[in-house]
CSV table of C-alpha atoms and ligand atoms in Angstrom, one decimal:
chain,number,residue,atom,x,y,z
A,30,MET,CA,49.3,79.7,181.6
A,31,ASN,CA,47.2,77.0,179.9
A,32,ILE,CA,46.4,77.4,176.3
A,33,LEU,CA,44.1,75.2,174.2
A,34,ILE,CA,44.7,75.4,170.4
A,35,LYS,CA,41.3,74.2,169.2
A,36,GLY,CA,40.0,72.9,165.9
A,37,GLY,CA,43.2,73.0,163.8
A,38,THR,CA,45.1,70.5,161.7
A,39,VAL,CA,48.4,69.6,163.2
A,40,VAL,CA,51.1,69.4,160.5
A,41,THR,CA,54.5,67.8,161.4
A,42,ALA,CA,57.4,66.7,159.2
A,43,GLU,CA,55.8,63.2,159.3
A,44,ARG,CA,52.0,63.7,159.0
A,45,SER,CA,48.9,65.9,159.1
A,46,TRP,CA,45.9,65.2,161.3
A,47,ARG,CA,42.9,67.0,162.9
A,48,ALA,CA,43.8,67.5,166.5
A,49,ASP,CA,43.6,70.0,169.4
A,50,VAL,CA,46.8,70.9,171.3
A,51,LEU,CA,46.9,71.7,175.0
A,52,CYS,CA,49.9,73.7,176.3
A,53,ALA,CA,50.8,74.3,179.9
A,54,ASP,CA,54.0,75.2,181.8
A,55,GLY,CA,55.8,76.0,178.5
A,56,LYS,CA,55.3,72.4,177.2
A,57,ILE,CA,52.8,70.6,175.0
A,58,GLN,CA,50.7,68.6,177.4
A,59,GLU,CA,48.2,66.8,175.2
A,60,ILE,CA,47.3,66.3,171.6
A,61,GLY,CA,44.0,64.8,170.6
A,62,SER,CA,40.5,65.4,169.3
A,63,ASP,CA,38.0,67.4,171.3
A,64,ILE,CA,40.1,68.2,174.3
A,65,GLU,CA,38.0,69.9,177.0
A,66,LEU,CA,39.0,73.5,177.8
A,67,PRO,CA,40.6,73.4,181.2
A,68,LYS,CA,39.2,76.0,183.7
A,69,GLY,CA,40.9,79.4,183.3
A,70,ALA,CA,42.7,78.3,180.1
A,71,ASP,CA,42.9,80.6,177.1
A,72,ILE,CA,41.7,79.3,173.7
A,73,VAL,CA,43.1,79.8,170.3
A,74,ASP,CA,40.6,79.1,167.5
A,75,ALA,CA,42.6,77.3,164.9
A,76,GLY,CA,39.6,76.3,162.8
A,77,GLY,CA,40.7,76.1,159.1
A,78,GLN,CA,44.3,76.6,160.1
A,79,TYR,CA,47.4,74.6,160.5
A,80,VAL,CA,49.2,74.0,163.8
A,81,MET,CA,53.0,73.5,163.1
A,82,PRO,CA,56.2,73.5,165.0
A,83,GLY,CA,57.6,77.1,165.3
A,84,GLY,CA,60.2,77.8,162.7
A,85,ILE,CA,63.9,77.4,163.5
A,86,ASP,CA,66.2,79.7,161.7
A,87,PRO,CA,69.7,78.0,162.0
A,88,HIS,CA,71.6,81.0,160.6
A,89,THR,CA,71.3,84.6,161.9
A,90,HIS,CA,73.6,87.4,163.0
A,91,MET,CA,71.9,89.7,165.4
A,92,GLN,CA,73.9,92.9,166.3
A,93,LEU,CA,77.0,91.4,164.6
A,94,PRO,CA,80.1,93.7,164.7
A,95,PHE,CA,81.2,93.4,161.0
A,96,MET,CA,83.1,95.4,158.4
A,97,GLY,CA,83.4,98.4,160.7
A,98,THR,CA,79.8,98.6,161.8
A,99,VAL,CA,77.2,96.6,163.8
A,100,ALA,CA,74.1,94.8,162.3
A,101,SER,CA,71.0,96.9,163.0
A,102,ASP,CA,68.7,94.1,164.3
A,103,ASP,CA,69.8,93.2,167.8
A,104,PHE,CA,68.8,90.1,169.8
A,105,GLU,CA,65.6,91.7,171.1
A,106,THR,CA,64.3,93.3,167.9
A,107,GLY,CA,65.5,90.5,165.6
A,108,THR,CA,63.9,87.6,167.6
A,109,ALA,CA,60.7,89.7,167.9
A,110,ALA,CA,60.6,90.0,164.1
A,111,GLY,CA,61.1,86.3,163.9
A,112,LEU,CA,58.1,85.6,166.2
A,113,ALA,CA,55.9,87.9,164.0
A,114,GLY,CA,56.7,85.6,161.1
A,115,GLY,CA,56.3,82.3,162.9
A,116,THR,CA,60.0,81.6,163.7
A,117,THR,CA,60.4,80.7,167.4
A,118,MET,CA,64.1,79.9,167.7
A,119,ILE,CA,67.3,81.1,166.1
A,120,ILE,CA,70.8,79.7,166.0
A,121,ASP,CA,73.2,82.6,165.9
A,122,PHE,CA,77.0,82.8,165.8
A,123,VAL,CA,79.8,83.6,168.2
A,124,ILE,CA,82.5,85.0,165.9
A,125,PRO,CA,85.8,85.6,167.8
A,126,ASN,CA,88.3,88.0,166.2
A,127,PRO,CA,91.5,86.2,165.2
A,128,GLN,CA,93.6,85.8,168.3
A,129,GLN,CA,90.6,86.7,170.5
A,130,ASN,CA,90.0,84.2,173.3
A,131,VAL,CA,87.1,82.0,172.2
A,132,MET,CA,85.5,81.8,175.7
A,133,GLU,CA,85.7,85.6,176.0
A,134,ALA,CA,83.9,86.0,172.7
A,135,TYR,CA,81.3,83.3,173.7
A,136,ASN,CA,80.6,85.1,177.0
A,137,GLN,CA,80.2,88.4,175.2
A,138,TRP,CA,77.6,87.0,172.8
A,139,ARG,CA,75.8,85.2,175.6
A,140,GLU,CA,75.5,88.6,177.3
A,141,TRP,CA,74.2,90.3,174.2
A,142,ALA,CA,71.6,87.6,173.7
A,143,GLU,CA,70.1,87.8,177.2
A,144,LYS,CA,67.6,90.4,175.9
A,145,SER,CA,66.2,87.9,173.3
A,146,VAL,CA,62.4,87.5,173.3
A,147,ALA,CA,62.6,84.0,171.8
A,148,ASP,CA,64.8,81.0,172.4
A,149,TYR,CA,68.3,80.9,170.9
A,150,SER,CA,71.5,79.0,170.6
A,151,PHE,CA,75.0,79.6,169.1
A,152,HIS,CA,77.3,78.0,166.6
A,153,VAL,CA,80.9,79.1,167.5
A,154,ALA,CA,83.2,80.2,164.7
A,155,ILE,CA,86.8,79.0,164.7
A,156,THR,CA,88.7,81.9,163.2
A,157,TRP,CA,92.3,81.1,164.4
A,158,TRP,CA,94.1,78.2,166.0
A,159,ASP,CA,96.3,77.3,168.9
A,160,GLU,CA,96.0,74.9,171.8
A,161,THR,CA,93.8,77.4,173.8
A,162,VAL,CA,91.2,77.2,170.9
A,163,SER,CA,91.3,73.5,171.1
A,164,ALA,CA,90.7,73.5,174.8
A,165,ASP,CA,87.9,76.1,174.5
A,166,MET,CA,86.1,73.9,172.0
A,167,GLU,CA,86.2,71.1,174.5
A,168,THR,CA,84.9,73.4,177.3
A,169,LEU,CA,82.1,74.6,174.9
A,170,VAL,CA,80.9,71.1,174.1
A,171,LYS,CA,81.2,69.7,177.6
A,172,GLU,CA,80.0,72.6,179.6
A,173,HIS,CA,78.0,75.0,177.4
A,174,GLY,CA,75.9,72.9,175.0
A,175,VAL,CA,77.7,73.9,171.8
A,176,ASN,CA,77.7,71.1,169.3
A,177,SER,CA,78.6,73.0,166.1
A,178,PHE,CA,81.6,74.9,165.0
A,179,LYS,CA,81.6,77.4,162.1
A,180,HIS,CA,84.3,78.2,159.6
A,181,PHE,CA,84.4,81.2,157.3
A,182,MET,CA,86.4,80.2,154.2
A,183,ALA,CA,85.8,83.7,152.9
A,184,TYR,CA,86.7,87.1,154.3
A,185,LYS,CA,90.5,87.0,153.9
A,186,GLY,CA,92.4,89.3,156.2
A,187,ALA,CA,89.5,89.2,158.7
A,188,ILE,CA,87.8,86.0,159.9
A,189,MET,CA,88.9,83.6,157.1
A,190,ALA,CA,89.9,80.1,158.2
A,191,ASP,CA,92.6,78.6,156.0
A,192,ASP,CA,93.0,74.8,155.4
A,193,GLU,CA,95.3,74.4,158.4
A,194,ILE,CA,92.6,75.9,160.7
A,195,LEU,CA,90.0,73.7,159.0
A,196,VAL,CA,92.1,70.5,159.5
A,197,ASN,CA,92.8,71.3,163.2
A,198,SER,CA,89.3,72.3,164.0
A,199,PHE,CA,87.6,69.5,162.1
A,200,SER,CA,89.9,67.0,163.9
A,201,LYS,CA,89.0,68.4,167.3
A,202,ALA,CA,85.3,68.5,166.4
A,203,ILE,CA,85.0,64.8,165.6
A,204,GLU,CA,86.9,64.0,168.8
A,205,LEU,CA,84.3,66.0,170.7
A,206,GLY,CA,81.3,64.7,168.8
A,207,ALA,CA,80.5,68.0,167.3
A,208,ILE,CA,79.5,68.9,163.7
A,209,VAL,CA,81.4,71.5,161.6
A,210,THR,CA,79.7,74.1,159.4
A,211,CYS,CA,81.2,76.2,156.6
A,212,HIS,CA,80.7,79.4,154.8
A,213,ALA,CA,82.2,78.0,151.5
A,214,GLU,CA,83.8,80.6,149.3
A,215,ASN,CA,87.5,80.5,148.4
A,216,GLY,CA,88.6,83.6,150.2
A,217,ASP,CA,91.9,84.0,148.4
A,218,LEU,CA,90.2,83.9,145.0
A,219,VAL,CA,87.6,86.4,146.1
A,220,TYR,CA,90.3,88.7,147.4
A,221,ALA,CA,92.1,88.5,144.1
A,222,LEU,CA,89.0,89.0,142.0
A,223,GLN,CA,87.8,91.9,144.1
A,224,GLN,CA,91.1,93.7,143.4
A,225,LYS,CA,90.9,92.9,139.7
A,226,ILE,CA,87.3,94.1,139.3
A,227,TYR,CA,88.0,97.3,141.3
A,228,ASP,CA,91.2,98.0,139.2
A,229,MET,CA,89.1,97.7,136.1
A,230,GLY,CA,87.1,100.7,137.4
A,231,ILE,CA,84.1,98.7,138.5
A,232,THR,CA,83.5,100.2,142.0
A,233,GLY,CA,79.7,100.0,142.4
A,234,PRO,CA,77.6,97.1,143.9
A,235,GLU,CA,77.6,95.4,140.5
A,236,GLY,CA,81.2,94.5,141.2
A,237,HIS,CA,80.2,92.4,144.2
A,238,PRO,CA,78.8,89.3,142.4
A,239,LEU,CA,81.5,89.6,139.7
A,240,SER,CA,84.1,89.1,142.4
A,241,ARG,CA,82.4,85.9,143.8
A,242,PRO,CA,81.2,83.8,140.9
A,243,PRO,CA,79.6,80.4,141.7
A,244,GLU,CA,82.8,78.5,140.9
A,245,VAL,CA,84.4,80.2,143.8
A,246,GLU,CA,81.7,78.7,146.1
A,247,GLY,CA,81.7,75.3,144.4
A,248,GLU,CA,85.5,74.9,144.9
A,249,ALA,CA,85.3,75.8,148.6
A,250,ALA,CA,82.3,73.6,149.3
A,251,ASN,CA,84.0,70.6,147.7
A,252,ARG,CA,87.3,71.3,149.5
A,253,ALA,CA,85.6,71.5,152.9
A,254,ILE,CA,83.6,68.4,152.2
A,255,ARG,CA,86.7,66.4,151.1
A,256,ILE,CA,88.6,67.5,154.2
A,257,ALA,CA,85.6,66.4,156.3
A,258,GLU,CA,85.5,63.1,154.5
A,259,VAL,CA,89.2,62.3,155.2
A,260,LEU,CA,88.8,63.3,158.9
A,261,GLY,CA,85.4,61.6,159.2
A,262,VAL,CA,83.5,64.6,160.6
A,263,PRO,CA,79.9,65.4,159.6
A,264,ILE,CA,79.7,68.7,157.8
A,265,TYR,CA,77.0,71.3,157.2
A,266,ILE,CA,77.4,73.8,154.4
A,267,VAL,CA,75.6,77.1,155.1
A,268,HIS,CA,73.8,79.3,152.6
A,269,ASN,CA,74.3,77.3,149.4
A,270,SER,CA,73.5,79.8,146.6
A,271,CYS,CA,74.4,77.9,143.5
A,272,ARG,CA,74.5,74.7,141.4
A,273,GLN,CA,78.2,74.2,142.0
A,274,SER,CA,78.0,73.9,145.8
A,275,LEU,CA,74.8,71.8,145.5
A,276,GLU,CA,76.7,69.4,143.2
A,277,ALA,CA,79.5,69.0,145.7
A,278,ILE,CA,77.0,68.2,148.4
A,279,THR,CA,75.0,65.8,146.2
A,280,ARG,CA,78.0,63.9,145.1
A,281,ALA,CA,79.2,63.4,148.6
A,282,ARG,CA,75.8,62.4,149.9
A,283,ASN,CA,75.4,59.9,147.1
A,284,GLU,CA,78.7,58.4,148.3
A,285,GLY,CA,77.4,58.0,151.8
A,286,GLN,CA,79.2,60.9,153.4
A,287,ARG,CA,77.4,62.7,156.2
A,288,VAL,CA,76.9,66.2,154.6
A,289,TYR,CA,74.1,68.6,155.1
A,290,GLY,CA,73.1,71.7,153.1
A,291,GLU,CA,71.3,74.9,154.0
A,292,VAL,CA,69.6,77.3,151.6
A,293,LEU,CA,68.4,80.8,152.3
A,294,ALA,CA,64.9,82.0,151.5
A,295,GLY,CA,66.6,84.9,149.7
A,296,HIS,CA,68.7,82.7,147.5
A,297,LEU,CA,65.7,80.7,146.4
A,298,LEU,CA,63.7,83.8,145.4
A,299,ILE,CA,65.9,86.8,144.6
A,300,ASP,CA,68.1,86.9,141.5
A,301,ASP,CA,71.3,88.9,140.6
A,302,SER,CA,69.4,91.5,138.6
A,303,VAL,CA,69.2,93.4,141.9
A,304,TYR,CA,72.9,94.4,141.5
A,305,ARG,CA,72.2,96.0,138.1
A,306,ASN,CA,69.7,98.4,139.6
A,307,LYS,CA,71.0,101.9,139.1
A,308,ASP,CA,70.0,103.0,142.6
A,309,PHE,CA,73.0,102.5,144.8
A,310,ASP,CA,70.9,102.1,148.0
A,311,PHE,CA,68.8,99.4,146.4
A,312,ALA,CA,71.7,97.4,144.9
A,313,ALA,CA,73.9,97.8,148.1
A,314,ALA,CA,71.0,96.7,150.2
A,315,HIS,CA,71.3,93.3,148.4
A,316,VAL,CA,75.0,92.9,148.9
A,317,MET,CA,75.5,89.7,150.8
A,318,SER,CA,77.8,86.7,150.4
A,319,PRO,CA,77.4,84.5,148.6
A,320,PRO,CA,75.6,86.9,146.3
A,321,PHE,CA,72.2,86.4,144.8
A,322,ARG,CA,72.6,84.4,141.6
A,323,SER,CA,71.0,84.1,138.2
A,324,PRO,CA,67.6,82.4,138.0
A,325,ASP,CA,68.9,79.1,136.8
A,326,HIS,CA,70.6,78.6,140.1
A,327,GLN,CA,67.3,79.1,142.0
A,328,LYS,CA,65.7,76.3,140.0
A,329,GLU,CA,68.6,74.0,141.1
A,330,LEU,CA,68.3,75.1,144.7
A,331,TRP,CA,64.5,74.3,144.7
A,332,HIS,CA,65.4,70.9,143.3
A,333,GLY,CA,68.0,70.5,146.1
A,334,LEU,CA,65.2,71.0,148.7
A,335,GLN,CA,62.8,68.7,146.8
A,336,SER,CA,65.4,66.0,146.4
A,337,GLY,CA,66.5,66.1,150.1
A,338,ASN,CA,70.0,67.1,149.2
A,339,LEU,CA,69.4,70.4,151.0
A,340,GLN,CA,67.8,69.9,154.4
A,341,THR,CA,67.3,73.3,156.0
A,342,THR,CA,66.2,76.8,155.1
A,343,ALA,CA,67.5,79.9,156.9
A,344,THR,CA,67.9,83.6,156.4
A,345,ASP,CA,71.4,84.7,157.4
A,346,HIS,CA,69.6,87.6,158.9
A,347,CYS,CA,72.4,90.3,159.2
A,348,CYS,CA,70.9,93.7,158.6
A,349,PHE,CA,72.6,97.0,157.7
A,350,CYS,CA,70.7,100.2,156.9
A,351,ALA,CA,71.4,102.5,154.0
A,352,PRO,CA,73.8,104.8,155.9
A,353,GLN,CA,75.8,101.8,156.9
A,354,LYS,CA,75.9,100.3,153.4
A,355,ALA,CA,77.0,103.8,152.1
A,356,ALA,CA,80.5,103.0,153.5
A,357,GLY,CA,81.0,101.3,150.2
A,358,LYS,CA,79.6,104.1,148.0
A,359,ASP,CA,82.8,104.3,146.0
A,360,ASP,CA,84.2,100.8,146.6
A,361,PHE,CA,81.9,97.8,146.6
A,362,ARG,CA,84.4,95.9,148.8
A,363,LEU,CA,83.5,98.2,151.7
A,364,ILE,CA,79.7,97.6,151.6
A,365,PRO,CA,78.9,95.7,154.8
A,366,ASN,CA,77.8,92.2,153.6
A,367,GLY,CA,74.4,91.1,154.8
A,368,THR,CA,70.6,91.2,154.3
A,369,GLY,CA,67.5,90.5,156.4
A,370,GLY,CA,64.6,88.0,156.1
A,371,ILE,CA,63.8,86.4,159.5
A,372,GLU,CA,60.3,87.8,159.5
A,373,ASN,CA,59.4,86.6,156.0
A,374,ARG,CA,61.1,83.2,155.6
A,375,MET,CA,58.2,81.1,156.7
A,376,GLU,CA,55.6,83.0,154.5
A,377,VAL,CA,57.7,83.2,151.3
A,378,LEU,CA,58.6,79.5,151.6
A,379,TRP,CA,54.9,78.6,152.1
A,380,HIS,CA,53.8,80.8,149.2
A,381,HIS,CA,56.5,79.7,146.7
A,382,GLY,CA,57.0,76.3,148.2
A,383,VAL,CA,53.8,74.7,149.4
A,384,SER,CA,51.2,76.7,147.3
A,385,THR,CA,53.2,76.0,144.1
A,386,GLY,CA,53.3,72.3,144.9
A,387,ARG,CA,57.1,72.2,145.1
A,388,LEU,CA,56.9,71.0,148.7
A,389,THR,CA,54.2,69.2,150.7
A,390,MET,CA,53.2,70.8,154.0
A,391,ASN,CA,55.1,68.1,155.8
A,392,GLU,CA,58.3,68.7,153.8
A,393,TYR,CA,57.8,72.4,154.5
A,394,VAL,CA,57.8,71.7,158.3
A,395,ALA,CA,60.9,69.6,157.8
A,396,VAL,CA,62.9,72.3,156.0
A,397,THR,CA,61.7,75.2,158.2
A,398,SER,CA,62.0,73.5,161.6
A,399,THR,CA,62.4,69.8,162.1
A,400,ASN,CA,65.5,69.1,160.1
A,401,ALA,CA,67.4,71.8,161.8
A,402,ALA,CA,66.3,70.5,165.2
A,403,LYS,CA,67.5,67.0,164.2
A,404,ILE,CA,70.9,68.1,162.7
A,405,PHE,CA,71.7,70.2,165.7
A,406,ASN,CA,70.4,67.6,168.2
A,407,ILE,CA,67.5,69.5,169.9
A,408,PHE,CA,64.7,67.3,168.5
A,409,PRO,CA,62.0,66.5,169.7
A,410,ARG,CA,62.3,69.3,172.3
A,411,LYS,CA,62.3,71.7,169.4
A,412,GLY,CA,61.0,71.2,165.9
A,413,SER,CA,58.1,68.9,166.8
A,414,ILE,CA,54.4,68.9,167.9
A,415,SER,CA,54.7,66.1,170.5
A,416,VAL,CA,53.8,65.7,174.2
A,417,GLY,CA,56.7,67.0,176.3
A,418,ALA,CA,58.1,69.2,173.6
A,419,ASP,CA,58.5,73.0,174.2
A,420,ALA,CA,55.3,74.7,173.2
A,421,ASP,CA,56.9,76.6,170.3
A,422,ILE,CA,54.0,76.6,167.9
A,423,VAL,CA,52.9,78.6,164.9
A,424,VAL,CA,49.2,78.6,163.9
A,425,TRP,CA,49.2,79.1,160.2
A,426,ASP,CA,46.3,80.8,158.3
A,427,PRO,CA,46.6,79.6,154.7
A,428,GLU,CA,44.0,82.1,153.5
A,429,ALA,CA,45.7,85.2,154.9
A,430,ILE,CA,47.0,87.5,152.2
A,431,LYS,CA,49.7,90.2,152.8
A,432,THR,CA,52.1,92.3,150.9
A,433,ILE,CA,55.6,92.3,152.4
A,434,SER,CA,57.1,95.8,152.9
A,435,ALA,CA,59.7,97.5,155.0
A,436,LYS,CA,56.9,100.0,155.8
A,437,THR,CA,55.1,97.3,157.8
A,438,HIS,CA,57.7,94.8,158.9
A,439,HIS,CA,59.0,94.5,162.4
A,440,GLN,CA,62.7,94.1,161.4
A,441,ASN,CA,64.9,96.9,162.4
A,442,VAL,CA,66.2,97.7,158.9
A,443,ASP,CA,65.1,100.2,156.3
A,444,TYR,CA,64.6,97.9,153.4
A,445,ASN,CA,63.2,94.4,152.8
A,446,ILE,CA,64.6,92.1,150.1
A,447,PHE,CA,61.1,90.8,149.5
A,448,GLU,CA,59.6,94.3,149.2
A,449,GLY,CA,56.3,94.3,147.4
A,450,MET,CA,56.0,90.5,147.3
A,451,GLU,CA,52.4,89.4,147.9
A,452,VAL,CA,52.1,86.1,149.8
A,453,LYS,CA,49.1,84.0,150.7
A,454,GLY,CA,49.5,82.1,154.0
A,455,SER,CA,51.0,83.6,157.2
A,456,ALA,CA,51.2,83.2,161.0
A,457,SER,CA,48.0,84.2,162.8
A,458,ASN,CA,49.3,83.1,166.2
A,459,THR,CA,52.8,82.3,167.5
A,460,LEU,CA,53.5,80.7,170.8
A,461,SER,CA,56.9,80.8,172.4
A,462,ARG,CA,57.2,78.1,175.1
A,463,GLY,CA,53.5,78.1,175.6
A,464,LYS,CA,52.9,81.9,175.7
A,465,ILE,CA,51.0,83.7,172.9
A,466,VAL,CA,53.6,86.2,171.7
A,467,PHE,CA,52.0,87.2,168.4
A,468,ALA,CA,48.2,87.4,167.6
A,469,ASP,CA,45.9,89.7,165.7
A,470,GLY,CA,48.9,91.2,163.9
A,471,LYS,CA,50.5,92.3,167.2
A,472,LEU,CA,53.5,91.3,169.1
A,473,ASN,CA,53.2,90.6,172.8
A,474,VAL,CA,56.8,89.9,173.8
A,475,GLU,CA,58.9,90.4,176.9
A,476,ARG,CA,62.6,91.5,176.8
A,477,GLY,CA,64.7,88.6,178.1
A,478,ALA,CA,62.0,85.9,177.9
A,479,GLY,CA,64.1,83.9,175.4
A,480,ARG,CA,66.2,81.1,176.8
A,481,TYR,CA,69.6,79.7,175.7
A,482,VAL,CA,69.1,76.2,174.3
A,483,ASP,CA,71.8,73.7,175.0
A,484,ARG,CA,72.7,71.4,172.1
A,485,PRO,CA,74.4,68.2,173.3
A,486,PRO,CA,77.0,66.4,171.0
A,487,PHE,CA,76.0,63.3,169.1
A,488,ALA,CA,78.1,61.0,171.3
A,489,THR,CA,76.8,57.7,169.9
A,490,TYR,CA,77.1,58.0,166.2
A,491,TYR,CA,80.3,59.8,166.5
A,492,ASP,CA,81.9,56.8,168.1
A,493,ALA,CA,81.0,55.0,164.9
A,494,MET,CA,82.2,57.9,162.8
A,495,LYS,CA,85.5,57.9,164.7
A,496,LYS,CA,86.0,54.3,163.8
A,497,ARG,CA,85.3,55.0,160.2
A,498,ALA,CA,87.5,58.1,160.2
A,499,ALA,CA,90.5,56.3,161.8
A,500,VAL,CA,92.2,56.1,158.4
A,501,LYS,CA,94.0,52.7,158.7
A,502,GLN,CA,97.6,53.8,159.3
A,503,PRO,CA,100.0,51.1,158.1
A,504,THR,CA,101.2,49.4,161.2
A,505,ALA,CA,104.6,50.8,162.1
A,506,VAL,CA,107.3,48.3,161.1
A,507,LYS,CA,108.8,47.1,164.3
A,508,ARG,CA,112.5,47.8,164.2
A,509,ASP,CA,114.8,45.3,165.9
A,510,THR,CA,116.6,47.5,168.3
A,511,ARG,CA,118.7,44.8,169.9
A,512,PRO,CA,122.5,45.5,169.6
A,513,LYS,CA,123.7,44.1,166.3
A,514,ARG,CA,125.2,40.6,166.8
A,515,VAL,CA,128.6,40.3,165.0
A,516,ALA,CA,128.2,37.5,162.5
A,517,MET,CA,130.4,34.7,163.8
A,518,LYS,CA,132.7,33.2,161.1
A,519,LYS,CA,131.4,29.7,160.4
A,520,LYS,CA,133.9,27.3,162.3
A,521,SER,CA,134.1,23.7,161.3
A,522,VAL,CA,132.6,21.8,164.2
A,523,ILE,CA,134.3,18.5,164.7
A,524,LYS,CA,131.6,16.1,165.8
A,525,ARG,CA,133.0,14.4,168.8
B,19,URQ,O1,78.9,85.7,155.8
B,19,URQ,C1,78.0,85.7,156.7
B,19,URQ,O2,77.2,84.7,156.8
B,19,URQ,C2,77.8,86.8,157.5
B,19,URQ,C3,79.0,87.7,157.7
B,19,URQ,C4,76.6,87.7,157.0
B,19,URQ,N1,76.8,88.3,155.8
B,19,URQ,C5,76.7,87.8,154.6
B,19,URQ,O3,76.9,88.5,153.6
B,19,URQ,N2,76.2,86.6,154.4
B,20,ZN,ZN1,78.3,83.4,155.6
B,21,ZN,ZN1,76.0,84.1,158.1
C-alpha cells in the first residue's frame, strides 16, 4: 500500500520543514517537495497540518492483573485508543509475581499482546531474585530484544523490590548492557503510613495521597539513583510526580550521571483536589501511584520538561472501571491503583505544552516520541521521520478543536481523567507501519496487526560505563605464602 502524505510540514525533534512523505511497504520511502503521486497510491492531504513521528508511550499496563482484578483496557482496545490519539507504539511491562519464573511471565505477556493493533515492546520487571532470574535476564537481552528492566520500589508485600534485589538486578543489567527503570516510592514508608492513616479513621480515597507524600518518592528516587551511580548502570525513573524526585534526577544529571526521567501527562495537568471530591467514584477513579500532587509540583514538572531534566512523557495507562475501584469503598488501600490517558496524551501535551509556548513543536516531538526511541534504543526505526524508518506517522491538525470525554473516547474505561478538557490540536490521520489506521475520526485497525519491537542493548557505551563503574578495588595485598624461614642465629663468620 503506497501512501503519499502531501502538502504538510514535517516536524521532527530536530527541525520543521515543508515536505511530502511517501510511504510504501511499511517504511518511509521518500521525503521531499512535490513528490509525484505514484500510480495506485492513496493520498493524505496534509495541507496546513504537521507530519510528525507517531507518539511512543513508554509506560502502559494493558490488561494488567493487579490488586485482585485486571486492567480493563487490553492490548487490542488499548493500542487502538492510542492510535486514535496519535500514539503508534507502546512499551508495556511484564510483571512476574514474586517467585514466578521470569521467562514464563514473559511468554504469558507476549501471548496477551499478540492481539495488539499497534507495535509494542516490553520492559521486564524484576520482583524477586535468584540465579534463575539472573539467567533469564541474560536470555531476555540476548534472545528477546529486552534492554530495560523495571523495579517497583513500592507495593510492599506484592511486587516490591528491596535494595538487595535492586543491587543484584542493577549489577546484572550493566553486565548485559541494559538500562534499569524504577517506580520510586519507599514501599516500607507507604505501608506504614497507609496503616497509620487508616487507623486514624481516614478510609476514603482522600487517604491515598496522605499515605504517599512527595518525600516518600524523593527518597526512593535518590536511593535508586545512588545505587545506580555506584554500580555504573544508566537509570530511568518512571512517572516522576513531584519536585523531590525531579531534584534527585537534576542533581545526578548535573554531576554527569546517566539518569533519565519520565513524566505522565496526568501528573502535569491534574492536581490533588480530585481526592477531596465527595463523590467516591470520581475520587477513586483518580487513585494511582504516585498520586496527583498539588499545583506547585506541576509547575516544577513542566520546568523539568523545558530544562531537559525530564526527557519523556507517558501515561501509565492502567484502567480500572468504577465497579473495580469499589473494592476499596471502605478502605482506600484496596482501590486498584491506576488511571488511563493513552488516547489523550498527545493532544493535552500539544494544547498545554506547544500552544502555551512552554515547548516548541520540535521539543514536543522529542518528549512524546523521539527521546523514548533513543533511550530504549529503537531510534531511528521508531521516533523519526526519515527514509527507512517505520512509517509510524501522525498527521496533526493544529486547528481541530475537541472536548475530551469518556462518552466519546475509545478507551475501554468508564471515566477520563481529562473529562471536559477542551483542546485545540489533534490527530487527523494516524499511520501504523504505513497503513492509515485512523482518519475522519474513525479507527480502521486490524486485531493482531501490531508487531513486537526488539530493543537491542547499548553494547558500545556500556563497555565504557563498565570501565567507569569498576570501582577501583584496592589491589589485594599479596601475602607471602612461602613456609616461614626460621631466623638463623647470627654466627660469627671467621674470614678464612
Ligand atoms: O505502579 C504502576 O505503575 C502500575 C501498577 C499502575 N498503577 C499506578 O497506580 N501507577
Ligand atoms: Zn508505577
Ligand atoms: Zn506503571
